Amino acid sequence: MVVLSNQSALNELFLAKTCNPSTVFTAVPEVDLSHPDAKTMMVKACQEIGLFKVVNHGIPPEVITRLENEALKFFMQSQSQKDKAGPPDPFGYGSKRIGTNGDMGWVEYLLLSTNPDIVSPKSVELFEQNPEALRLCVEEYIGAVKKMCCFVLEEMGEGLGLGNVFSRMVREERSDSCFRVNRYPACVELEESGRNLIGFGEHTDPQILSVLRSNNTSGLQICLPDGTWASIPPDPSSFFVNVGDLFQVMTNGRFKSVKHRVLADSRMSRLSMIYFGGPSLEEKIGPLPSLVSKEEQNIYRELTWREYKNAAYKSRLSDHRITLFHKSSHT
């Protein structure tokens, strides 16, 4: 367990009053990937909530367990040993500081790129300083989750009558996807303060689709359409899938890029692993003509993923980044 050394450190990170911890969202759509209607169910969930969880996903539990164990071995090392793979460049090991724009959270993490054109010295250092099992388990897990992510995108593409238009973006060799492992240490002072400590601040994911798996510790919350925050019960045997900004743009707002955050727990640490499926950096992203009816107008303009990514990563987590795509934002 991690104990904060003083109350001022807690004050720097917590967010109280805006959350009712008793609000639990139990209506997350569950999609059986082997079901004939899976594509229809996923499209419906993306339109209504922007989030669903998948079962019968085909990823062996031992693949998940192996990486979880290796990740915990890394995080349980001394701080000086972990810091050899940090600070992030933006990849590698990070602690409490999220990005370079002032965002803070009660979290330590590993962030890795799957883009073969991106060479991260900190990632190289991470794998050189740690047992080969860590790298092998990361590669095994990413391979399995990427395959499942592409299947989900393929199914949704068919559900929208578009075929493989989305899945090909993530499947291609130069796909600019990334992978994150977050550990949110338990914080015993939470019970004394009566506050909610932010592990990872509110944000939307900028890529196309995110695939998350966590242990059995709660903490994930989504922002409902009425602005209230609701907790998502953990389910270690399933994967949670959420819409990213690019998917919202390509569907001209039909799919919802859901705002979410993570709160730390007072008694148990949370470990989550997230694959962010993205296109190549030069992929042009805009509303797909077949998804814009004659009565509608394009809400968004066209940008490359590189342009949006560069702009988004200069902003704060809570900024409404998708407005960068709005046609009115550049006039």
PDB file of N, CA and C in Angstrom, residues 134-191:
ATOM      1  N   LEU A 134       9.299 -10.058 -19.879  1.00  0.00           N
ATOM      2  CA  LEU A 134       8.426  -8.886 -19.960  1.00  0.00           C
ATOM      3  C   LEU A 134       8.156  -8.531 -21.417  1.00  0.00           C
ATOM      4  N   ARG A 135       9.218  -8.441 -22.231  1.00  0.00           N
ATOM      5  CA  ARG A 135       9.043  -8.109 -23.647  1.00  0.00           C
ATOM      6  C   ARG A 135       8.231  -9.170 -24.369  1.00  0.00           C
ATOM      7  N   LEU A 136       8.511 -10.429 -24.122  1.00  0.00           N
ATOM      8  CA  LEU A 136       7.791 -11.512 -24.796  1.00  0.00           C
ATOM      9  C   LEU A 136       6.311 -11.502 -24.439  1.00  0.00           C
ATOM     10  N   CYS A 137       5.996 -11.243 -23.168  1.00  0.00           N
ATOM     11  CA  CYS A 137       4.594 -11.220 -22.740  1.00  0.00           C
ATOM     12  C   CYS A 137       3.862 -10.008 -23.305  1.00  0.00           C
ATOM     13  N   VAL A 138       4.565  -8.888 -23.404  1.00  0.00           N
ATOM     14  CA  VAL A 138       3.964  -7.695 -24.015  1.00  0.00           C
ATOM     15  C   VAL A 138       3.641  -7.965 -25.481  1.00  0.00           C
ATOM     16  N   GLU A 139       4.607  -8.542 -26.210  1.00  0.00           N
ATOM     17  CA  GLU A 139       4.385  -8.816 -27.636  1.00  0.00           C
ATOM     18  C   GLU A 139       3.263  -9.825 -27.840  1.00  0.00           C
ATOM     19  N   GLU A 140       3.218 -10.857 -27.003  1.00  0.00           N
ATOM     20  CA  GLU A 140       2.172 -11.867 -27.101  1.00  0.00           C
ATOM     21  C   GLU A 140       0.800 -11.252 -26.854  1.00  0.00           C
ATOM     22  N   TYR A 141       0.694 -10.426 -25.836  1.00  0.00           N
ATOM     23  CA  TYR A 141      -0.591  -9.811 -25.477  1.00  0.00           C
ATOM     24  C   TYR A 141      -1.039  -8.828 -26.562  1.00  0.00           C
ATOM     25  N   ILE A 142      -0.127  -7.957 -26.995  1.00  0.00           N
ATOM     26  CA  ILE A 142      -0.493  -6.980 -28.028  1.00  0.00           C
ATOM     27  C   ILE A 142      -0.956  -7.686 -29.295  1.00  0.00           C
ATOM     28  N   GLY A 143      -0.263  -8.761 -29.685  1.00  0.00           N
ATOM     29  CA  GLY A 143      -0.660  -9.511 -30.878  1.00  0.00           C
ATOM     30  C   GLY A 143      -2.070 -10.051 -30.766  1.00  0.00           C
ATOM     31  N   ALA A 144      -2.410 -10.592 -29.584  1.00  0.00           N
ATOM     32  CA  ALA A 144      -3.735 -11.179 -29.383  1.00  0.00           C
ATOM     33  C   ALA A 144      -4.819 -10.107 -29.349  1.00  0.00           C
ATOM     34  N   VAL A 145      -4.544  -9.001 -28.654  1.00  0.00           N
ATOM     35  CA  VAL A 145      -5.558  -7.954 -28.515  1.00  0.00           C
ATOM     36  C   VAL A 145      -5.735  -7.191 -29.829  1.00  0.00           C
ATOM     37  N   LYS A 146      -4.652  -6.989 -30.568  1.00  0.00           N
ATOM     38  CA  LYS A 146      -4.779  -6.336 -31.875  1.00  0.00           C
ATOM     39  C   LYS A 146      -5.663  -7.167 -32.801  1.00  0.00           C
ATOM     40  N   LYS A 147      -5.469  -8.472 -32.796  1.00  0.00           N
ATOM     41  CA  LYS A 147      -6.301  -9.353 -33.623  1.00  0.00           C
ATOM     42  C   LYS A 147      -7.767  -9.222 -33.248  1.00  0.00           C
ATOM     43  N   MET A 148      -8.050  -9.198 -31.947  1.00  0.00           N
ATOM     44  CA  MET A 148      -9.432  -9.056 -31.499  1.00  0.00           C
ATOM     45  C   MET A 148      -9.989  -7.676 -31.839  1.00  0.00           C
ATOM     46  N   CYS A 149      -9.166  -6.639 -31.678  1.00  0.00           N
ATOM     47  CA  CYS A 149      -9.589  -5.281 -32.021  1.00  0.00           C
ATOM     48  C   CYS A 149      -9.949  -5.180 -33.496  1.00  0.00           C
ATOM     49  N   CYS A 150      -9.135  -5.780 -34.361  1.00  0.00           N
ATOM     50  CA  CYS A 150      -9.415  -5.751 -35.802  1.00  0.00           C
ATOM     51  C   CYS A 150     -10.695  -6.507 -36.133  1.00  0.00           C
ATOM     52  N   PHE A 151     -10.939  -7.611 -35.429  1.00  0.00           N
ATOM     53  CA  PHE A 151     -12.178  -8.363 -35.637  1.00  0.00           C
ATOM     54  C   PHE A 151     -13.389  -7.512 -35.248  1.00  0.00           C
ATOM     55  N   VAL A 152     -13.295  -6.830 -34.122  1.00  0.00           N
ATOM     56  CA  VAL A 152     -14.385  -5.959 -33.667  1.00  0.00           C
ATOM     57  C   VAL A 152     -14.630  -4.846 -34.689  1.00  0.00           C
ATOM     58  N   LEU A 153     -13.566  -4.237 -35.193  1.00  0.00           N
ATOM     59  CA  LEU A 153     -13.707  -3.171 -36.188  1.00  0.00           C
ATOM     60  C   LEU A 153     -14.285  -3.702 -37.495  1.00  0.00           C
ATOM     61  N   GLU A 154     -13.871  -4.917 -37.868  1.00  0.00           N
ATOM     62  CA  GLU A 154     -14.409  -5.548 -39.082  1.00  0.00           C
ATOM     63  C   GLU A 154     -15.912  -5.769 -38.948  1.00  0.00           C
ATOM     64  N   GLU A 155     -16.309  -6.292 -37.793  1.00  0.00           N
ATOM     65  CA  GLU A 155     -17.730  -6.545 -37.541  1.00  0.00           C
ATOM     66  C   GLU A 155     -18.535  -5.242 -37.567  1.00  0.00           C
ATOM     67  N   MET A 156     -18.000  -4.206 -36.940  1.00  0.00           N
ATOM     68  CA  MET A 156     -18.731  -2.936 -36.929  1.00  0.00           C
ATOM     69  C   MET A 156     -18.782  -2.314 -38.314  1.00  0.00           C
ATOM     70  N   GLY A 157     -17.689  -2.485 -39.074  1.00  0.00           N
ATOM     71  CA  GLY A 157     -17.704  -2.002 -40.447  1.00  0.00           C
ATOM     72  C   GLY A 157     -18.796  -2.672 -41.260  1.00  0.00           C
ATOM     73  N   GLU A 158     -18.933  -3.988 -41.087  1.00  0.00           N
ATOM     74  CA  GLU A 158     -20.002  -4.712 -41.780  1.00  0.00           C
ATOM     75  C   GLU A 158     -21.371  -4.279 -41.271  1.00  0.00           C
ATOM     76  N   GLY A 159     -21.464  -4.023 -39.956  1.00  0.00           N
ATOM     77  CA  GLY A 159     -22.730  -3.570 -39.392  1.00  0.00           C
ATOM     78  C   GLY A 159     -23.177  -2.235 -39.953  1.00  0.00           C
ATOM     79  N   LEU A 160     -22.209  -1.431 -40.396  1.00  0.00           N
ATOM     80  CA  LEU A 160     -22.522  -0.130 -41.001  1.00  0.00           C
ATOM     81  C   LEU A 160     -22.542  -0.199 -42.531  1.00  0.00           C
ATOM     82  N   GLY A 161     -22.320  -1.399 -43.069  1.00  0.00           N
ATOM     83  CA  GLY A 161     -22.330  -1.574 -44.527  1.00  0.00           C
ATOM     84  C   GLY A 161     -21.078  -1.067 -45.205  1.00  0.00           C
ATOM     85  N   LEU A 162     -19.936  -1.073 -44.474  1.00  0.00           N
ATOM     86  CA  LEU A 162     -18.709  -0.487 -45.004  1.00  0.00           C
ATOM     87  C   LEU A 162     -17.567  -1.477 -45.165  1.00  0.00           C
ATOM     88  N   GLY A 163     -17.780  -2.722 -44.796  1.00  0.00           N
ATOM     89  CA  GLY A 163     -16.719  -3.717 -44.930  1.00  0.00           C
ATOM     90  C   GLY A 163     -15.549  -3.453 -44.000  1.00  0.00           C
ATOM     91  N   ASN A 164     -14.308  -3.527 -44.548  1.00  0.00           N
ATOM     92  CA  ASN A 164     -13.114  -3.468 -43.699  1.00  0.00           C
ATOM     93  C   ASN A 164     -12.486  -2.083 -43.621  1.00  0.00           C
ATOM     94  N   VAL A 165     -13.252  -1.029 -43.855  1.00  0.00           N
ATOM     95  CA  VAL A 165     -12.697   0.322 -43.898  1.00  0.00           C
ATOM     96  C   VAL A 165     -12.009   0.713 -42.592  1.00  0.00           C
ATOM     97  N   PHE A 166     -12.521   0.249 -41.452  1.00  0.00           N
ATOM     98  CA  PHE A 166     -11.912   0.590 -40.158  1.00  0.00           C
ATOM     99  C   PHE A 166     -10.804  -0.388 -39.781  1.00  0.00           C
ATOM    100  N   SER A 167     -11.064  -1.666 -39.970  1.00  0.00           N
ATOM    101  CA  SER A 167     -10.099  -2.678 -39.534  1.00  0.00           C
ATOM    102  C   SER A 167      -8.779  -2.580 -40.289  1.00  0.00           C
ATOM    103  N   ARG A 168      -8.826  -2.202 -41.563  1.00  0.00           N
ATOM    104  CA  ARG A 168      -7.580  -2.119 -42.342  1.00  0.00           C
ATOM    105  C   ARG A 168      -6.655  -1.041 -41.775  1.00  0.00           C
ATOM    106  N   MET A 169      -7.227   0.005 -41.161  1.00  0.00           N
ATOM    107  CA  MET A 169      -6.398   1.087 -40.618  1.00  0.00           C
ATOM    108  C   MET A 169      -5.521   0.589 -39.470  1.00  0.00           C
ATOM    109  N   VAL A 170      -6.087  -0.289 -38.639  1.00  0.00           N
ATOM    110  CA  VAL A 170      -5.348  -0.799 -37.485  1.00  0.00           C
ATOM    111  C   VAL A 170      -4.488  -1.991 -37.882  1.00  0.00           C
ATOM    112  N   ARG A 171      -4.937  -2.740 -38.868  1.00  0.00           N
ATOM    113  CA  ARG A 171      -4.226  -3.952 -39.272  1.00  0.00           C
ATOM    114  C   ARG A 171      -2.946  -3.649 -40.040  1.00  0.00           C
ATOM    115  N   GLU A 172      -2.890  -2.522 -40.726  1.00  0.00           N
ATOM    116  CA  GLU A 172      -1.725  -2.267 -41.582  1.00  0.00           C
ATOM    117  C   GLU A 172      -0.454  -2.103 -40.762  1.00  0.00           C
ATOM    118  N   GLU A 173       0.667  -2.384 -41.394  1.00  0.00           N
ATOM    119  CA  GLU A 173       1.964  -2.457 -40.719  1.00  0.00           C
ATOM    120  C   GLU A 173       2.328  -1.148 -40.027  1.00  0.00           C
ATOM    121  N   ARG A 174       2.001  -0.009 -40.657  1.00  0.00           N
ATOM    122  CA  ARG A 174       2.388   1.291 -40.122  1.00  0.00           C
ATOM    123  C   ARG A 174       1.313   1.884 -39.208  1.00  0.00           C
ATOM    124  N   SER A 175       0.405   1.064 -38.751  1.00  0.00           N
ATOM    125  CA  SER A 175      -0.610   1.515 -37.797  1.00  0.00           C
ATOM    126  C   SER A 175       0.064   2.160 -36.587  1.00  0.00           C
ATOM    127  N   ASP A 176      -0.371   3.361 -36.244  1.00  0.00           N
ATOM    128  CA  ASP A 176       0.221   4.096 -35.119  1.00  0.00           C
ATOM    129  C   ASP A 176      -0.597   3.826 -33.852  1.00  0.00           C
ATOM    130  N   SER A 177      -0.603   2.578 -33.437  1.00  0.00           N
ATOM    131  CA  SER A 177      -1.303   2.179 -32.220  1.00  0.00           C
ATOM    132  C   SER A 177      -0.322   2.234 -31.053  1.00  0.00           C
ATOM    133  N   CYS A 178      -0.867   2.182 -29.837  1.00  0.00           N
ATOM    134  CA  CYS A 178       0.016   2.150 -28.670  1.00  0.00           C
ATOM    135  C   CYS A 178      -0.624   1.312 -27.572  1.00  0.00           C
ATOM    136  N   PHE A 179       0.178   1.025 -26.562  1.00  0.00           N
ATOM    137  CA  PHE A 179      -0.243   0.123 -25.494  1.00  0.00           C
ATOM    138  C   PHE A 179       0.198   0.696 -24.155  1.00  0.00           C
ATOM    139  N   ARG A 180      -0.714   0.681 -23.205  1.00  0.00           N
ATOM    140  CA  ARG A 180      -0.451   1.274 -21.891  1.00  0.00           C
ATOM    141  C   ARG A 180      -0.799   0.284 -20.787  1.00  0.00           C
ATOM    142  N   VAL A 181       0.072   0.196 -19.782  1.00  0.00           N
ATOM    143  CA  VAL A 181      -0.220  -0.558 -18.563  1.00  0.00           C
ATOM    144  C   VAL A 181      -0.219   0.442 -17.417  1.00  0.00           C
ATOM    145  N   ASN A 182      -1.347   0.588 -16.742  1.00  0.00           N
ATOM    146  CA  ASN A 182      -1.476   1.527 -15.633  1.00  0.00           C
ATOM    147  C   ASN A 182      -1.598   0.782 -14.312  1.00  0.00           C
ATOM    148  N   ARG A 183      -0.862   1.225 -13.309  1.00  0.00           N
ATOM    149  CA  ARG A 183      -1.039   0.718 -11.952  1.00  0.00           C
ATOM    150  C   ARG A 183      -1.417   1.878 -11.046  1.00  0.00           C
ATOM    151  N   TYR A 184      -2.567   1.736 -10.391  1.00  0.00           N
ATOM    152  CA  TYR A 184      -3.061   2.743  -9.462  1.00  0.00           C
ATOM    153  C   TYR A 184      -2.873   2.202  -8.045  1.00  0.00           C
ATOM    154  N   PRO A 185      -1.839   2.659  -7.326  1.00  0.00           N
ATOM    155  CA  PRO A 185      -1.601   2.109  -5.988  1.00  0.00           C
ATOM    156  C   PRO A 185      -2.753   2.414  -5.041  1.00  0.00           C
ATOM    157  N   ALA A 186      -2.964   1.535  -4.069  1.00  0.00           N
ATOM    158  CA  ALA A 186      -3.945   1.813  -3.021  1.00  0.00           C
ATOM    159  C   ALA A 186      -3.475   3.032  -2.227  1.00  0.00           C
ATOM    160  N   CYS A 187      -4.419   3.808  -1.741  1.00  0.00           N
ATOM    161  CA  CYS A 187      -4.090   5.023  -0.994  1.00  0.00           C
ATOM    162  C   CYS A 187      -4.905   5.037   0.292  1.00  0.00           C
ATOM    163  N   VAL A 188      -4.281   4.688   1.419  1.00  0.00           N
ATOM    164  CA  VAL A 188      -5.012   4.508   2.673  1.00  0.00           C
ATOM    165  C   VAL A 188      -5.590   5.808   3.200  1.00  0.00           C
ATOM    166  N   GLU A 189      -5.009   6.951   2.833  1.00  0.00           N
ATOM    167  CA  GLU A 189      -5.498   8.218   3.355  1.00  0.00           C
ATOM    168  C   GLU A 189      -6.837   8.618   2.765  1.00  0.00           C
ATOM    169  N   LEU A 190      -7.258   7.919   1.728  1.00  0.00           N
ATOM    170  CA  LEU A 190      -8.558   8.242   1.134  1.00  0.00           C
ATOM    171  C   LEU A 190      -9.695   8.075   2.132  1.00  0.00           C
ATOM    172  N   GLU A 191      -9.654   6.983   2.899  1.00  0.00           N
ATOM    173  CA  GLU A 191     -10.723   6.723   3.854  1.00  0.00           C
ATOM    174  C   GLU A 191     -10.795   7.818   4.900  1.00  0.00           C
TER     175      GLU A 191
END
